[in-house]
Tab-separated table of C-alpha atoms in Angstrom:
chain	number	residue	atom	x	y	z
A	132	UNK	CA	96.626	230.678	-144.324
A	133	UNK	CA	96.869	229.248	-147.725
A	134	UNK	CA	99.639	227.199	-146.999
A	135	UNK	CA	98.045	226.072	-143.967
A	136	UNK	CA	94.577	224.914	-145.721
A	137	UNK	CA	97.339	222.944	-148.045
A	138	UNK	CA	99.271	221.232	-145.282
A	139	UNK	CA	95.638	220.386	-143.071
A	140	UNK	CA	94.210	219.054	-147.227
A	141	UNK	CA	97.805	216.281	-147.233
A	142	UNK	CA	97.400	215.090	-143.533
A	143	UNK	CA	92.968	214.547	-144.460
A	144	UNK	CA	94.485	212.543	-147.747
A	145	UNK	CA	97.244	210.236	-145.943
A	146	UNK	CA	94.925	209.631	-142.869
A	147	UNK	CA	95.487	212.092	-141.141
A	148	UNK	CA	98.742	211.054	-139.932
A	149	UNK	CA	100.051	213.314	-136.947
A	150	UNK	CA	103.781	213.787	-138.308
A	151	UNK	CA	105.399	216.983	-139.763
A	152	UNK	CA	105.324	216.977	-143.197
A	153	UNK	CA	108.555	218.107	-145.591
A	154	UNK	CA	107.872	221.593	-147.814
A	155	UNK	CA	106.253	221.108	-151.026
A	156	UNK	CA	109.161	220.049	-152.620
A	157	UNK	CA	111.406	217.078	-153.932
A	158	UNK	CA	111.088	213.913	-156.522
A	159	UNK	CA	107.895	211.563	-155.848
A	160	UNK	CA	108.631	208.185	-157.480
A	161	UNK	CA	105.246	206.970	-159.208
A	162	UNK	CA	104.915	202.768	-160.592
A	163	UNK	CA	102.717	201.069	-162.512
A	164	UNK	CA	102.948	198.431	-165.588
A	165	UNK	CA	101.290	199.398	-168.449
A	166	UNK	CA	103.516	200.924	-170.645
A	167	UNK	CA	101.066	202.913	-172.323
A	168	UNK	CA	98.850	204.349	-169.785
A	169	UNK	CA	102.789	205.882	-168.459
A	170	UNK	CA	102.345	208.234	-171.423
A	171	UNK	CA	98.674	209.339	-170.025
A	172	UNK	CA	100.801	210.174	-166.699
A	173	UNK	CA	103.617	211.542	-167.865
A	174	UNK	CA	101.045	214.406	-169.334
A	175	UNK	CA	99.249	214.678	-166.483
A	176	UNK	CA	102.362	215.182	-164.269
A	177	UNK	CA	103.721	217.801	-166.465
A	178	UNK	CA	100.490	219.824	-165.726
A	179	UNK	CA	101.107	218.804	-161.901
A	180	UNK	CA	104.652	220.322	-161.899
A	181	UNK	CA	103.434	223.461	-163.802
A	182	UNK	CA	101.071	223.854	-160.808
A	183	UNK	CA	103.839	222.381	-158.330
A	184	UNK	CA	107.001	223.902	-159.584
A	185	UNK	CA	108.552	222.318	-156.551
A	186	UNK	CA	107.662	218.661	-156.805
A	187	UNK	CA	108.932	216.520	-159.545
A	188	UNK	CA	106.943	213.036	-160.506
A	189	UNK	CA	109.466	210.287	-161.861
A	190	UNK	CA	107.239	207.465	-163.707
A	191	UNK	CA	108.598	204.100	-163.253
A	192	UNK	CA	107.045	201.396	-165.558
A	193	UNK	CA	107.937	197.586	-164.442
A	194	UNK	CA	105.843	195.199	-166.490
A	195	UNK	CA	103.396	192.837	-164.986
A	196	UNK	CA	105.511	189.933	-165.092
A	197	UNK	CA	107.808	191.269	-162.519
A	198	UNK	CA	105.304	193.651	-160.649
A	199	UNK	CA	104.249	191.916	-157.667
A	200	UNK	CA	108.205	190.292	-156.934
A	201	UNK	CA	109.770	193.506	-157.474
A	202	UNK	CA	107.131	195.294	-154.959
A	203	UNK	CA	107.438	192.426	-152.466
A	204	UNK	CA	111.453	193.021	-152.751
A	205	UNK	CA	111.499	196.602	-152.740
A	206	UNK	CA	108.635	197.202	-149.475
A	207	UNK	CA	111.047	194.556	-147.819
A	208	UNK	CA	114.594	196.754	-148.579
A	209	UNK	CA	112.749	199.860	-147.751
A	210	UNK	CA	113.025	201.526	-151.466
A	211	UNK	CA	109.336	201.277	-152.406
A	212	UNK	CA	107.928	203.872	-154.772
A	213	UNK	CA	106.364	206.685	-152.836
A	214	UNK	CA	103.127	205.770	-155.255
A	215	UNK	CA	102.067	202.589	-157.000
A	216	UNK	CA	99.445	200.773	-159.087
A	217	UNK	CA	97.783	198.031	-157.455
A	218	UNK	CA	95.041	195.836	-158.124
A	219	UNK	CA	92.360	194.240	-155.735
A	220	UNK	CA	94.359	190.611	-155.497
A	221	UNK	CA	96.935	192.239	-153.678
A	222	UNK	CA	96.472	195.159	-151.884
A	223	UNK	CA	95.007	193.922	-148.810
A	224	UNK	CA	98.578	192.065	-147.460
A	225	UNK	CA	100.151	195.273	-147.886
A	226	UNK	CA	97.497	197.347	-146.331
A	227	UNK	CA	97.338	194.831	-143.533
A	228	UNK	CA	101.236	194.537	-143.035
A	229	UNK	CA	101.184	198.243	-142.459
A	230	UNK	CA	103.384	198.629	-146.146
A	231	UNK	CA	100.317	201.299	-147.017
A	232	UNK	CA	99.013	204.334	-146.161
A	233	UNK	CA	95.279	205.194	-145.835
A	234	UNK	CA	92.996	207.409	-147.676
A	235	UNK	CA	90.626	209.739	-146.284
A	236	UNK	CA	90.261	212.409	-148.855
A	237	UNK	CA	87.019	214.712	-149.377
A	238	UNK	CA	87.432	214.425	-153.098
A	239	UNK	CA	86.679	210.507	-152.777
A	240	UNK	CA	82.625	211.367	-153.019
A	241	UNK	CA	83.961	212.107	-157.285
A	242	UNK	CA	85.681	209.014	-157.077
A	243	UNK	CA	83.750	205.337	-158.353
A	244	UNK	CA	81.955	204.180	-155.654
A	245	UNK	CA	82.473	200.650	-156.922
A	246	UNK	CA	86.228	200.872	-157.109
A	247	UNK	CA	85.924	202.982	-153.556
A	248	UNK	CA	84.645	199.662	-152.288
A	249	UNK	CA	86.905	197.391	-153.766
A	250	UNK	CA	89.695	199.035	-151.914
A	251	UNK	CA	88.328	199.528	-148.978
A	252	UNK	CA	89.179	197.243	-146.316
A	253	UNK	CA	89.179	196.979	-142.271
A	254	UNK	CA	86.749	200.537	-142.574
A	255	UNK	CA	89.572	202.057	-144.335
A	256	UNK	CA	90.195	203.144	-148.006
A	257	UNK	CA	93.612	202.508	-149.243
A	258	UNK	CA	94.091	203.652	-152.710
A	259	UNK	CA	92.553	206.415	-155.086
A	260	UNK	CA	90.465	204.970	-157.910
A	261	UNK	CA	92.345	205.574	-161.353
A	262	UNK	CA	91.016	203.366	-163.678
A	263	UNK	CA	87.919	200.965	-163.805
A	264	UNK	CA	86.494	197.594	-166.058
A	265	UNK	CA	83.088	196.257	-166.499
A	266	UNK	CA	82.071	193.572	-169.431
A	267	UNK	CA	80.426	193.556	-172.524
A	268	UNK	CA	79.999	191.391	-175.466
A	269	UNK	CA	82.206	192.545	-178.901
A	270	UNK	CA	80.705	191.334	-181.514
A	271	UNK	CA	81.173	190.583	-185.074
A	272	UNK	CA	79.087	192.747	-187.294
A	273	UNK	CA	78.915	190.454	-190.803
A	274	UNK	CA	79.061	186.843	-188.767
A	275	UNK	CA	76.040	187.992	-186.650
A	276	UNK	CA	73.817	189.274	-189.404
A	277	UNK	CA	74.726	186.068	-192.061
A	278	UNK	CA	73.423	183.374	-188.767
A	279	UNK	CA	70.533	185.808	-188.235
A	280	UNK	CA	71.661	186.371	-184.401
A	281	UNK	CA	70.835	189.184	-182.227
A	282	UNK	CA	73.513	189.922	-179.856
A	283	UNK	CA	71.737	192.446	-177.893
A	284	UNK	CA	69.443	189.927	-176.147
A	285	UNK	CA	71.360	186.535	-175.568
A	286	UNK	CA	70.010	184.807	-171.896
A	287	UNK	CA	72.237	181.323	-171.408
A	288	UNK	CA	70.391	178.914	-169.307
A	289	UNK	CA	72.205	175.883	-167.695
A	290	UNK	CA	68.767	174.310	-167.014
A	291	UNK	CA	67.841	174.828	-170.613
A	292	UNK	CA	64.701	176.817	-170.464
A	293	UNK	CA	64.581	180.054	-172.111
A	294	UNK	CA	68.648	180.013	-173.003
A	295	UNK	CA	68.606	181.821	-176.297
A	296	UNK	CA	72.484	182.001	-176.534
A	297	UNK	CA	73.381	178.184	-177.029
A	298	UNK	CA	71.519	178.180	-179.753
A	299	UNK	CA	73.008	181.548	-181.233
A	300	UNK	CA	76.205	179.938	-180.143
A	301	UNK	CA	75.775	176.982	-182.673
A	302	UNK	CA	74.283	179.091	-185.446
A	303	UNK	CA	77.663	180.844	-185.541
A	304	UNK	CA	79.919	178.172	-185.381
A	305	UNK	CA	80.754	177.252	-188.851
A	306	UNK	CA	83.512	175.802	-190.839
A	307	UNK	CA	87.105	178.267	-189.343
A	308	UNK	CA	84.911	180.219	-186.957
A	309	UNK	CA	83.893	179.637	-183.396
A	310	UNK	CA	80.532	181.187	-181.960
A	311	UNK	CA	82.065	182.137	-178.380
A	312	UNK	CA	85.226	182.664	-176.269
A	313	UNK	CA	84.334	180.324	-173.374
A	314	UNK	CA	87.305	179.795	-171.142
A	315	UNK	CA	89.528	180.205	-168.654
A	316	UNK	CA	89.606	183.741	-168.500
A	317	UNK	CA	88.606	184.914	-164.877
A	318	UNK	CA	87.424	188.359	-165.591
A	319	UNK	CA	85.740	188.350	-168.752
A	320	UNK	CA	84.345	184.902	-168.527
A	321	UNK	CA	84.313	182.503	-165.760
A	322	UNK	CA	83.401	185.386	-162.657
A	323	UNK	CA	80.562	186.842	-164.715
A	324	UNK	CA	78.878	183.521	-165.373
A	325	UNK	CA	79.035	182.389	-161.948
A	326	UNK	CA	77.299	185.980	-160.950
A	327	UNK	CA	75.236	186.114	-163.206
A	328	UNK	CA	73.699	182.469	-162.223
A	329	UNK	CA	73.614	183.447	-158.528
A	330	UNK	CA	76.861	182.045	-157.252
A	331	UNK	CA	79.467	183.214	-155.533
A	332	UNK	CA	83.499	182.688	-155.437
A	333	UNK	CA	84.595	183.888	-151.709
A	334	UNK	CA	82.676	184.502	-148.357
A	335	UNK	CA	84.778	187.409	-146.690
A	336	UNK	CA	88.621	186.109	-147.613
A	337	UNK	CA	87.951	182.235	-147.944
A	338	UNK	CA	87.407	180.732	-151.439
A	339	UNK	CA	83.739	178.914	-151.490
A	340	UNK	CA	83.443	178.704	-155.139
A	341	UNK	CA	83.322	174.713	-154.656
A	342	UNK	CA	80.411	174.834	-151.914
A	343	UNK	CA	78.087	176.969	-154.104
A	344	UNK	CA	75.773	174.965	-156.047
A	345	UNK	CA	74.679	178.098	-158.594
A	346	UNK	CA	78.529	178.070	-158.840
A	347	UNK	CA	79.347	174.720	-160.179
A	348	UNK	CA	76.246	175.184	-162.700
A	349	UNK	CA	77.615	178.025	-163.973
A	350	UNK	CA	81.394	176.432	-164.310
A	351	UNK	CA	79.727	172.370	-165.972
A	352	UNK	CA	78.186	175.101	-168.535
A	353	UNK	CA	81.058	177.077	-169.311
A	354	UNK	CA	83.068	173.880	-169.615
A	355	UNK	CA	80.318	172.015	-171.751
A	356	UNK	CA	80.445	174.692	-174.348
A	357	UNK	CA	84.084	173.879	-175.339
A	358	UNK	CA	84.572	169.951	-174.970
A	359	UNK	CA	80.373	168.855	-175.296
A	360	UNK	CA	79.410	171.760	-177.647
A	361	UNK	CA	82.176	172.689	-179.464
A	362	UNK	CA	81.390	176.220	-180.124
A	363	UNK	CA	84.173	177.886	-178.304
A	364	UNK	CA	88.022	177.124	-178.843
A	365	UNK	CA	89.579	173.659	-177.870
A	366	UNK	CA	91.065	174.910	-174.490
A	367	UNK	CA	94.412	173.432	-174.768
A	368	UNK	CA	94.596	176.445	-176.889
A	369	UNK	CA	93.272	178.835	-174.532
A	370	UNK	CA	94.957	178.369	-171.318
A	371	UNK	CA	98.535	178.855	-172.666
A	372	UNK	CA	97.436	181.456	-174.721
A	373	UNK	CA	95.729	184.142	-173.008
A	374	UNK	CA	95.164	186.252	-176.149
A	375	UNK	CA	94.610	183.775	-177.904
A	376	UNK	CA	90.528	184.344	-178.050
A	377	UNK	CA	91.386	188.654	-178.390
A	378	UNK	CA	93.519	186.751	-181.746
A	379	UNK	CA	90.639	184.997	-183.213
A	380	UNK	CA	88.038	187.918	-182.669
A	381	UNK	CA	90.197	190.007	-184.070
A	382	UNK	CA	91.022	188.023	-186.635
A	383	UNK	CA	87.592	187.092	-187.528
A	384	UNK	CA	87.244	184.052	-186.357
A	385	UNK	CA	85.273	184.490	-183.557
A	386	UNK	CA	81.786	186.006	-183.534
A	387	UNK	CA	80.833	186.477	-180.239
A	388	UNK	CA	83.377	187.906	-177.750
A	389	UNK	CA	82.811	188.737	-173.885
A	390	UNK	CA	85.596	191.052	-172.229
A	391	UNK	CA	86.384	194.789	-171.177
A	392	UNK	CA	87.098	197.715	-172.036
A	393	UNK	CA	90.643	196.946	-172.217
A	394	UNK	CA	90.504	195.275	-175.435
A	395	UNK	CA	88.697	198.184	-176.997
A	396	UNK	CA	92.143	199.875	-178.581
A	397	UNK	CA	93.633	195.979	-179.922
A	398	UNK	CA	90.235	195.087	-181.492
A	399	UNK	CA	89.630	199.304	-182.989
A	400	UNK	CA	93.393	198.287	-184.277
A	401	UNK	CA	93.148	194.987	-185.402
A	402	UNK	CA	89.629	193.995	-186.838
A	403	UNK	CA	89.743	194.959	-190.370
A	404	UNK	CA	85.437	193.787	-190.334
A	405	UNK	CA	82.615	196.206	-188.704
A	406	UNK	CA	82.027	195.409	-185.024
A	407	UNK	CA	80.310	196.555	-182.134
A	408	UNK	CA	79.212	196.418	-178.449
A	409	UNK	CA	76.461	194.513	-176.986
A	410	UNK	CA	75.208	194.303	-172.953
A	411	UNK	CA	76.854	190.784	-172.032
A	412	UNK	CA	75.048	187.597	-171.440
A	413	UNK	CA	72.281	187.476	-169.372
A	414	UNK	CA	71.774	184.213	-167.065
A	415	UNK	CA	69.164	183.167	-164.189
A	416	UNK	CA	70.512	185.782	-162.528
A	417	UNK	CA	69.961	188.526	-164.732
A	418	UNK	CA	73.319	190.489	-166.301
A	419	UNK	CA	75.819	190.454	-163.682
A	420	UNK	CA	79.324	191.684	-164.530
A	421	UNK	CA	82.347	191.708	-162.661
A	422	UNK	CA	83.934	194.896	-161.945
A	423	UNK	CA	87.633	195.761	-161.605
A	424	UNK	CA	89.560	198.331	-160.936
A	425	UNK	CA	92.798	199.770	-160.244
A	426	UNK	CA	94.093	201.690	-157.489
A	427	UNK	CA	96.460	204.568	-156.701
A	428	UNK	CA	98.218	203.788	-153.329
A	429	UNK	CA	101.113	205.331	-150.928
A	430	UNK	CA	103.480	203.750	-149.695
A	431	UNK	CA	103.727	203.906	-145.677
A	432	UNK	CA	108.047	204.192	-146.086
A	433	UNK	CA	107.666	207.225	-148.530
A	434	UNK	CA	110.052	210.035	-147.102
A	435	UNK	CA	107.785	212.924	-148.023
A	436	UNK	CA	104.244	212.883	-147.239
A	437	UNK	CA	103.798	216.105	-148.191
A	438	UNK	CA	104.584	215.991	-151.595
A	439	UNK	CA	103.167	212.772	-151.781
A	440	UNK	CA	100.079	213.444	-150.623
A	441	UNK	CA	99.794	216.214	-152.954
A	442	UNK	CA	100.685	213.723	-155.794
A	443	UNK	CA	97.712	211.324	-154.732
A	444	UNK	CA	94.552	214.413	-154.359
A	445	UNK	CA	95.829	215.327	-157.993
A	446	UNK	CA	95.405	211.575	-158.857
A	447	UNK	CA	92.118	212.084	-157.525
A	448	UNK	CA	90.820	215.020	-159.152
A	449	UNK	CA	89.540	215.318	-162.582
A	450	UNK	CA	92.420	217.338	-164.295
A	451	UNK	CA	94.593	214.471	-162.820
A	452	UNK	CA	93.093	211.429	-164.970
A	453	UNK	CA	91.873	213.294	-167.743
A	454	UNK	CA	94.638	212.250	-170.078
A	455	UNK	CA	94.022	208.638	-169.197
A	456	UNK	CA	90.509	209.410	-170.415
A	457	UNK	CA	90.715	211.961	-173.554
A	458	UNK	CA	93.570	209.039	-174.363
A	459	UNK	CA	90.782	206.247	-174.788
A	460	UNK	CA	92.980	204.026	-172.771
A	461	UNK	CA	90.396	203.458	-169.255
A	462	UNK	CA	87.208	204.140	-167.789
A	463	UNK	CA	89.089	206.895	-165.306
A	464	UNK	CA	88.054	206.576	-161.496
A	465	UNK	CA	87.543	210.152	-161.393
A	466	UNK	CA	83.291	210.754	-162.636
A	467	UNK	CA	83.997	213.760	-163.842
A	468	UNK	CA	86.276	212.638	-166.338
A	469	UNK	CA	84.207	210.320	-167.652
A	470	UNK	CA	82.344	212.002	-170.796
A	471	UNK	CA	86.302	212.080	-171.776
A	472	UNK	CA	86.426	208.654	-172.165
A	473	UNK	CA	83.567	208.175	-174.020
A	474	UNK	CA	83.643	210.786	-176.202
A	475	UNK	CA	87.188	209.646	-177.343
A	476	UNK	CA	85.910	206.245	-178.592
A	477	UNK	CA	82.503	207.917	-180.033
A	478	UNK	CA	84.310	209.881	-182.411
A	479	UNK	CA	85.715	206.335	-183.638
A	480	UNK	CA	82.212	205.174	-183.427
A	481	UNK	CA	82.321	202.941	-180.871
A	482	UNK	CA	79.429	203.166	-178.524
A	483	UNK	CA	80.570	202.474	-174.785
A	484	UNK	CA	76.710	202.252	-173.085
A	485	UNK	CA	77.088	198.622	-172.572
A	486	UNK	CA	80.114	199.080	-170.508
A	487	UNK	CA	78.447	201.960	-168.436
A	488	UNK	CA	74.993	200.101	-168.051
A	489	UNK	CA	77.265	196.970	-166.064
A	490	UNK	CA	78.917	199.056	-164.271
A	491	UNK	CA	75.341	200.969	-162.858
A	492	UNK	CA	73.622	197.643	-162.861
A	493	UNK	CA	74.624	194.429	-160.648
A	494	UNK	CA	77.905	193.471	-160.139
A	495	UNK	CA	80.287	190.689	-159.019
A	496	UNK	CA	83.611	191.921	-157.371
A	497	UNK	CA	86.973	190.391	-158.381
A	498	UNK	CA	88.952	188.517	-155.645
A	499	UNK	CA	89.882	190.418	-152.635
A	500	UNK	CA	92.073	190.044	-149.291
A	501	UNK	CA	95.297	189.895	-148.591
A	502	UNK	CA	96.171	187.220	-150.127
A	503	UNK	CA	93.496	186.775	-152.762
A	504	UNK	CA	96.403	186.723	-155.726
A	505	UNK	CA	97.980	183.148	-154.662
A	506	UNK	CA	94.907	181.929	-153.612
A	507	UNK	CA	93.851	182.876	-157.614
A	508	UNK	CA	97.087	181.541	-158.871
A	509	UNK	CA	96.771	178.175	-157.037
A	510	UNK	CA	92.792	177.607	-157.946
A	511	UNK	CA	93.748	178.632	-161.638
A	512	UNK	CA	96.269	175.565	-162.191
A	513	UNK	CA	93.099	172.879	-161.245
A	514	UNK	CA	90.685	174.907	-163.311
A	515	UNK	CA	92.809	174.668	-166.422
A	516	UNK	CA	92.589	170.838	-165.700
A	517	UNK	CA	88.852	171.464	-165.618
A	518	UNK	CA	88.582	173.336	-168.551
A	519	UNK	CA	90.533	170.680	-170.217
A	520	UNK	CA	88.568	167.747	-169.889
A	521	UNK	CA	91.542	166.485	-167.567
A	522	UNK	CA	88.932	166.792	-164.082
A	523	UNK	CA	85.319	166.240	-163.778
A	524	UNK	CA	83.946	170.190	-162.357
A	525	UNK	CA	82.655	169.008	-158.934
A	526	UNK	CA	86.116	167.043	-158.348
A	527	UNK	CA	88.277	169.997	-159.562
A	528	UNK	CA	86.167	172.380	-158.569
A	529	UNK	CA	86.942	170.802	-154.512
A	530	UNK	CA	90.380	170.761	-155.267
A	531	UNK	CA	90.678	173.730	-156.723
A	532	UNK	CA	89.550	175.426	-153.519
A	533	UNK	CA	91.169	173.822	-151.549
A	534	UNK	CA	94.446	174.790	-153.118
A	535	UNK	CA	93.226	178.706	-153.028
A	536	UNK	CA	92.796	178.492	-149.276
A	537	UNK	CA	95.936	176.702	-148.329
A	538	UNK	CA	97.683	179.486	-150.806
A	539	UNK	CA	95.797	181.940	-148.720
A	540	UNK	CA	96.865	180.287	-145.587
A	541	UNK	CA	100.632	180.345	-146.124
């Protein structure tokens, strides 16, 4: 009966598909490409096999640079892993080519409901959350408290009225240091100012960031802080260096600092100056941050469901991605793992509300459909002409979008 319950458990988690499944037994290949969230795994699969004697996780780390090509390559031979990391840009041409499996697992009402609907597509889930980002503002303890700035209740404005940051924003800018890290950077930056002023970036899969007035406000503003007000970093820096604002924060040379919970370990690392957390801007719209997150998912070519399928509901359960949380390395998609998390980075006194808050308060997805990554990569080589001076914002903005949904097209 046992073994039954087990077996009816792996055909609910892969979708109920109607095939036999293999014993309980044999190597399930796992990918991903951060290098140090493998550690978190490799724990957490020891415990698995302990629990599993039968089924043996190998973790396969390929780094981002090569991720996406080697997947494409590898679903196309046939030698996929049986699990991998992916991320909202591209999970929907897999799951739509059939390359995926789908979830329907009980556990998934533990899981984040936010990253829950970030990969869920065509009525379908198609990966188990692991790992989740909202955004905050770092900020510089000393630089803050010599300009007399409150970083806990900064509202930008790009009509003017009531905008409390710009003026923060050229308080802190003095002599070596800059008062903000406005640029290019999708995530932390340019998606959470176009929320938070009521815009939007695509309608279903199509790219309408161009056709949304709230939109191009947000992105003129953005853009007017570097090359009109000077109190972010020349850009030419910024776009071919994308640490290169994480650098001067870190370095102190940067006061104000929007971004995730990703940075959290380089900046506990690398500041050598007192620094905390702050909720992130606030515009017309109110605080609006994007959220990301990454997914577990099975590959449809994996020759043993069973084992794989017992891989992914331990993936989803709490014991599964509480070393990626008691590690301090993610936000885990599992709730119950949460306190984990945060309690790791408040015994190094770092207070992670801010983070939670976005993520329970309004929120503006990342880029989804199937092929939402080239459609990215394509916009993002006009906007660095934007955010260089190089193209007016309504003029790049149009060409910009266009490029996305020819990439999209192709």
């Amino acid at each position: 009966m046992r073994v039954l319950l087990r077996l009816f458990a792996v055909l609910v988690l892969l979708g109920g598909c109607s095939v036999t499944p293999e014993k309980d037994t044999g190597t399930v290949t796992f990918r991903l490409w951060d290098e140090q969230v493998a550690r978190a795994y490799e724990e957490s699969f020891a415990a698995f096999t302990k629990q599993n004697p039968g089924i043996t996780v190998t973790v396969e780390v390929v780094p981002w640079a090569d991720y996406w090509t080697k997947l494409a390559t590898d679903i196309g031979s046939g030698t996929a892993p049986d699990v991998l990391w992916t991320n909202t840009s591209n999970f929907g041409l897999y799951a739509d080519n059939g390359a995926l499996l789908p979830i329907e697992d009980p556990q998934r009402a533990g899981w984040t409901p936010s990253v829950v609907d970030l990969y869920t597509r065509g009525g379908k889930l198609w990966g188990v959350p692991q790992l989740w980002d909202t955004i905050a503002l770092y900020y510089n303890k000393d630089l803050v408290t010599k300009a007399g700035v409150d970083p806990a209740d900064l509202t930008w404005n790009p009509a003017g009225t009531g905008d409390t940051f710009l003026p923060a924003a050229r308080a802190l800018t003095t002599g070596n240091v800059y008062g903000f890290n406005a640029s290019l950077d999708n995530q932390g930056v340019l998606w959470d100012f176009v929320g938070s002023n009521g815009g939007a970036w695509q309608d279903g899969d199509a790219f309408v960031f161009a056709d949304r007035p709230k939109t191009v406000e947000a992105v003129q503003y953005l853009v007017d802080l570097i090359g009109e007000e000077h109190v972010a970093p020349p850009a030419a820096d910024t776009t071919t260096n994308g640490d290169k604002t994480l650098q001067l924060f870190t370095q102190g040379r940067l006061a104000l600092f929007q971004s995730g919970p990703y940075h959290l370990r380089a900046i506990h690392e690398g500041a050598s100056f007192p620094w905390g957390i702050a909720p992130m801007l606030a515009g017309p719209a109110g605080r609006v941050s994007v959220v990301h997150g990454v997914a577990a998912a099975a590959s449809a070519a994996t020759r043993n469901r069973d084992a794989t399928g017992q891989v992914l509901r331990w993936l989803g359960s709490a014991e599964g991605v509480r070393p990626i949380a008691e590690g301090g390395y993610a936000f885990p998609g599992v709730t119950a793992a949460e306190p984990a998390f945060t309690a790791y980075w408040k015994k190094q006194g770092v207070d992670l509300r801010p983070f939670l808050d976005a993520a329970r308060g309004t929120t503006f997805p990342a880029p989804v459909g199937p092929r939402a990554g080239a459609g990215t990569t394509a916009a993002g080589s006009v906007l660095e002409q934007v955010f260089l001076g190089q193209l007016g914002v309504e003029e790049g903005l149009r060409r910009a979008q266009s490029a996305a949904n020819d990439a999209i097209e192709e």
